[in-house]
């Protein structure tokens, strides 16, 4: 195994572990159903959903997944 392959393999391993952790930290999609039924969706706080912890985790998940996929493709080509 060459040095670039080793570096990319380490990046893939770190990205995989981080991706698993970030996905497990996210709340389920069913958590908002109760507030939608009870009328909680029309509150002031629901309008700021772009700043919530779950929204940030979703963004982080997309970025880490993209890094993971690109690293796997690069490793395959090297």
Short mmCIF file of N, CA and C in Angstrom, two decimals:
data_model
loop_
_atom_site.label_atom_id
_atom_site.label_comp_id
_atom_site.label_asym_id
_atom_site.label_seq_id
_atom_site.Cartn_x
_atom_site.Cartn_y
_atom_site.Cartn_z
N UNK A 1 0.85 -1.17 0.00
CA UNK A 1 0.00 0.00 0.00
C UNK A 1 0.90 1.24 0.00
N UNK A 2 0.63 2.12 -0.93
CA UNK A 2 1.44 3.33 -1.03
C UNK A 2 0.98 4.37 -0.02
N UNK A 3 1.77 5.42 0.12
CA UNK A 3 1.45 6.46 1.09
C UNK A 3 0.14 7.17 0.79
N UNK A 4 -0.15 7.56 -0.47
CA UNK A 4 -1.45 8.20 -0.73
C UNK A 4 -2.64 7.27 -0.41
N UNK A 5 -2.49 6.00 -0.71
CA UNK A 5 -3.56 5.07 -0.39
C UNK A 5 -3.77 4.96 1.11
N UNK A 6 -2.68 4.98 1.86
CA UNK A 6 -2.77 4.90 3.31
C UNK A 6 -3.45 6.14 3.88
N UNK A 7 -3.09 7.31 3.37
CA UNK A 7 -3.69 8.56 3.84
C UNK A 7 -5.17 8.59 3.52
N UNK A 8 -5.54 8.21 2.32
CA UNK A 8 -6.95 8.21 1.94
C UNK A 8 -7.73 7.17 2.74
N UNK A 9 -7.12 6.04 3.01
CA UNK A 9 -7.79 5.02 3.83
C UNK A 9 -8.04 5.51 5.25
N UNK A 10 -7.09 6.25 5.80
CA UNK A 10 -7.28 6.83 7.13
C UNK A 10 -8.40 7.87 7.11
N UNK A 11 -8.44 8.69 6.06
CA UNK A 11 -9.52 9.69 5.92
C UNK A 11 -10.87 8.99 5.84
N UNK A 12 -10.93 7.89 5.09
CA UNK A 12 -12.19 7.15 4.96
C UNK A 12 -12.62 6.58 6.30
N UNK A 13 -11.68 6.03 7.05
CA UNK A 13 -12.02 5.44 8.36
C UNK A 13 -12.52 6.51 9.32
N UNK A 14 -11.85 7.65 9.36
CA UNK A 14 -12.28 8.74 10.24
C UNK A 14 -13.64 9.28 9.82
N UNK A 15 -13.83 9.46 8.50
CA UNK A 15 -15.11 9.96 8.01
C UNK A 15 -16.24 8.97 8.30
N UNK A 16 -15.96 7.68 8.20
CA UNK A 16 -16.99 6.68 8.47
C UNK A 16 -17.43 6.70 9.93
N UNK A 17 -16.46 6.77 10.84
CA UNK A 17 -16.80 6.81 12.26
C UNK A 17 -17.54 8.11 12.60
N UNK A 18 -17.07 9.22 12.06
CA UNK A 18 -17.72 10.51 12.30
C UNK A 18 -19.13 10.52 11.73
N UNK A 19 -19.31 9.94 10.54
CA UNK A 19 -20.63 9.89 9.92
C UNK A 19 -21.61 9.06 10.75
N UNK A 20 -21.14 7.95 11.28
CA UNK A 20 -21.98 7.12 12.15
C UNK A 20 -22.40 7.90 13.39
N UNK A 21 -21.46 8.60 13.99
CA UNK A 21 -21.78 9.37 15.21
C UNK A 21 -22.77 10.49 14.91
N UNK A 22 -22.58 11.20 13.82
CA UNK A 22 -23.46 12.32 13.49
C UNK A 22 -24.88 11.82 13.18
N UNK A 23 -24.98 10.72 12.49
CA UNK A 23 -26.31 10.18 12.18
C UNK A 23 -27.01 9.72 13.45
N UNK A 24 -26.27 9.12 14.36
CA UNK A 24 -26.89 8.66 15.61
C UNK A 24 -27.29 9.82 16.52
N UNK A 25 -26.64 10.96 16.40
CA UNK A 25 -27.00 12.12 17.21
C UNK A 25 -28.28 12.82 16.75
N UNK A 26 -28.65 12.60 15.50
CA UNK A 26 -29.84 13.26 14.97
C UNK A 26 -31.09 12.66 15.58
N UNK A 27 -32.10 13.53 15.77
CA UNK A 27 -33.38 13.01 16.25
C UNK A 27 -34.15 12.43 15.08
N UNK A 28 -35.06 11.55 15.38
CA UNK A 28 -35.83 10.91 14.33
C UNK A 28 -36.79 11.86 13.66
N UNK A 29 -37.25 11.50 12.49
CA UNK A 29 -38.19 12.34 11.74
C UNK A 29 -39.57 12.35 12.40
N UNK A 30 -39.87 11.40 13.25
CA UNK A 30 -41.18 11.33 13.89
C UNK A 30 -41.29 12.26 15.09
N UNK A 31 -40.19 12.89 15.49
CA UNK A 31 -40.23 13.74 16.68
C UNK A 31 -41.06 15.00 16.46
N UNK A 32 -41.19 15.46 15.23
CA UNK A 32 -41.95 16.66 14.94
C UNK A 32 -43.42 16.40 14.70
N UNK A 33 -43.84 15.16 14.61
CA UNK A 33 -45.22 14.83 14.32
C UNK A 33 -46.14 15.26 15.47
N UNK A 34 -45.73 15.04 16.70
CA UNK A 34 -46.56 15.42 17.83
C UNK A 34 -46.79 16.91 17.91
N UNK A 35 -45.76 17.71 17.63
CA UNK A 35 -45.94 19.15 17.69
C UNK A 35 -46.79 19.65 16.52
N UNK A 36 -46.73 18.97 15.39
CA UNK A 36 -47.54 19.38 14.25
C UNK A 36 -49.02 19.10 14.51
N UNK A 37 -49.30 18.00 15.18
CA UNK A 37 -50.70 17.66 15.46
C UNK A 37 -51.26 18.57 16.54
N UNK A 38 -50.45 18.90 17.54
CA UNK A 38 -50.95 19.71 18.64
C UNK A 38 -50.92 21.20 18.32
N UNK A 39 -50.47 21.59 17.15
CA UNK A 39 -50.46 23.00 16.78
C UNK A 39 -49.17 23.70 17.12
N UNK A 40 -48.16 23.01 17.53
CA UNK A 40 -46.89 23.62 17.89
C UNK A 40 -46.08 24.08 16.70
N UNK A 41 -46.50 23.72 15.50
CA UNK A 41 -45.74 24.08 14.31
C UNK A 41 -45.90 25.55 13.96
N UNK A 42 -46.90 26.23 14.50
CA UNK A 42 -47.13 27.62 14.16
C UNK A 42 -46.55 28.58 15.18
N UNK A 43 -45.70 28.13 16.03
CA UNK A 43 -45.13 28.99 17.04
C UNK A 43 -43.97 29.80 16.47
N UNK A 44 -43.53 30.76 17.23
CA UNK A 44 -42.40 31.58 16.81
C UNK A 44 -41.12 30.76 16.67
N UNK A 45 -40.93 29.81 17.55
CA UNK A 45 -39.70 29.01 17.53
C UNK A 45 -39.62 28.10 16.32
N UNK A 46 -40.75 27.69 15.78
CA UNK A 46 -40.72 26.79 14.62
C UNK A 46 -40.30 27.52 13.35
N UNK A 47 -40.36 28.85 13.35
CA UNK A 47 -39.96 29.60 12.17
C UNK A 47 -38.44 29.71 12.07
N UNK A 48 -37.73 29.40 13.13
CA UNK A 48 -36.28 29.48 13.16
C UNK A 48 -35.65 28.11 13.02
N UNK A 49 -36.20 27.26 12.21
CA UNK A 49 -35.72 25.88 12.13
C UNK A 49 -34.36 25.76 11.45
N UNK A 50 -33.93 26.80 10.73
CA UNK A 50 -32.62 26.76 10.10
C UNK A 50 -31.48 26.84 11.09
N UNK A 51 -31.76 27.22 12.32
CA UNK A 51 -30.71 27.38 13.32
C UNK A 51 -30.72 26.29 14.38
N UNK A 52 -31.53 25.28 14.21
CA UNK A 52 -31.63 24.25 15.23
C UNK A 52 -30.45 23.29 15.15
N UNK A 53 -30.25 22.57 16.22
CA UNK A 53 -29.17 21.60 16.30
C UNK A 53 -29.34 20.50 15.26
N UNK A 54 -30.59 20.05 15.05
CA UNK A 54 -30.83 19.00 14.07
C UNK A 54 -30.51 19.47 12.66
N UNK A 55 -30.80 20.73 12.38
CA UNK A 55 -30.50 21.26 11.05
C UNK A 55 -28.99 21.32 10.83
N UNK A 56 -28.25 21.73 11.84
CA UNK A 56 -26.79 21.74 11.74
C UNK A 56 -26.23 20.34 11.56
N UNK A 57 -26.79 19.39 12.30
CA UNK A 57 -26.33 18.00 12.16
C UNK A 57 -26.63 17.46 10.76
N UNK A 58 -27.76 17.86 10.19
CA UNK A 58 -28.09 17.42 8.84
C UNK A 58 -27.09 17.99 7.83
N UNK A 59 -26.69 19.24 8.01
CA UNK A 59 -25.69 19.83 7.13
C UNK A 59 -24.35 19.13 7.27
N UNK A 60 -23.96 18.86 8.52
CA UNK A 60 -22.70 18.16 8.76
C UNK A 60 -22.73 16.77 8.14
N UNK A 61 -23.88 16.11 8.23
CA UNK A 61 -24.03 14.77 7.65
C UNK A 61 -23.82 14.82 6.14
N UNK A 62 -24.40 15.81 5.49
CA UNK A 62 -24.24 15.92 4.03
C UNK A 62 -22.78 16.16 3.66
N UNK A 63 -22.10 17.03 4.40
CA UNK A 63 -20.70 17.34 4.08
C UNK A 63 -19.81 16.12 4.31
N UNK A 64 -19.98 15.45 5.44
CA UNK A 64 -19.14 14.29 5.75
C UNK A 64 -19.43 13.15 4.78
N UNK A 65 -20.69 12.98 4.39
CA UNK A 65 -21.02 11.93 3.41
C UNK A 65 -20.38 12.24 2.06
N UNK A 66 -20.36 13.50 1.67
CA UNK A 66 -19.72 13.87 0.41
C UNK A 66 -18.22 13.63 0.47
N UNK A 67 -17.58 13.98 1.58
CA UNK A 67 -16.15 13.72 1.76
C UNK A 67 -15.87 12.22 1.70
N UNK A 68 -16.72 11.45 2.35
CA UNK A 68 -16.56 10.00 2.36
C UNK A 68 -16.66 9.43 0.94
N UNK A 69 -17.67 9.87 0.19
CA UNK A 69 -17.85 9.34 -1.17
C UNK A 69 -16.70 9.73 -2.08
N UNK A 70 -16.25 10.98 -1.99
CA UNK A 70 -15.14 11.42 -2.83
C UNK A 70 -13.86 10.66 -2.46
N UNK A 71 -13.63 10.46 -1.18
CA UNK A 71 -12.43 9.72 -0.76
C UNK A 71 -12.45 8.28 -1.26
N UNK A 72 -13.62 7.66 -1.22
CA UNK A 72 -13.73 6.28 -1.71
C UNK A 72 -13.47 6.24 -3.22
N UNK A 73 -14.02 7.20 -3.96
CA UNK A 73 -13.79 7.24 -5.41
C UNK A 73 -12.31 7.49 -5.72
N UNK A 74 -11.69 8.40 -4.99
CA UNK A 74 -10.26 8.68 -5.22
C UNK A 74 -9.42 7.46 -4.87
N UNK A 75 -9.74 6.78 -3.78
CA UNK A 75 -9.00 5.57 -3.43
C UNK A 75 -9.14 4.49 -4.50
N UNK A 76 -10.31 4.42 -5.09
CA UNK A 76 -10.53 3.43 -6.15
C UNK A 76 -9.71 3.76 -7.40
N UNK A 77 -9.51 5.05 -7.65
CA UNK A 77 -8.76 5.45 -8.84
C UNK A 77 -7.24 5.41 -8.63
N UNK A 78 -6.81 5.48 -7.39
CA UNK A 78 -5.36 5.51 -7.10
C UNK A 78 -4.77 4.14 -7.20
#
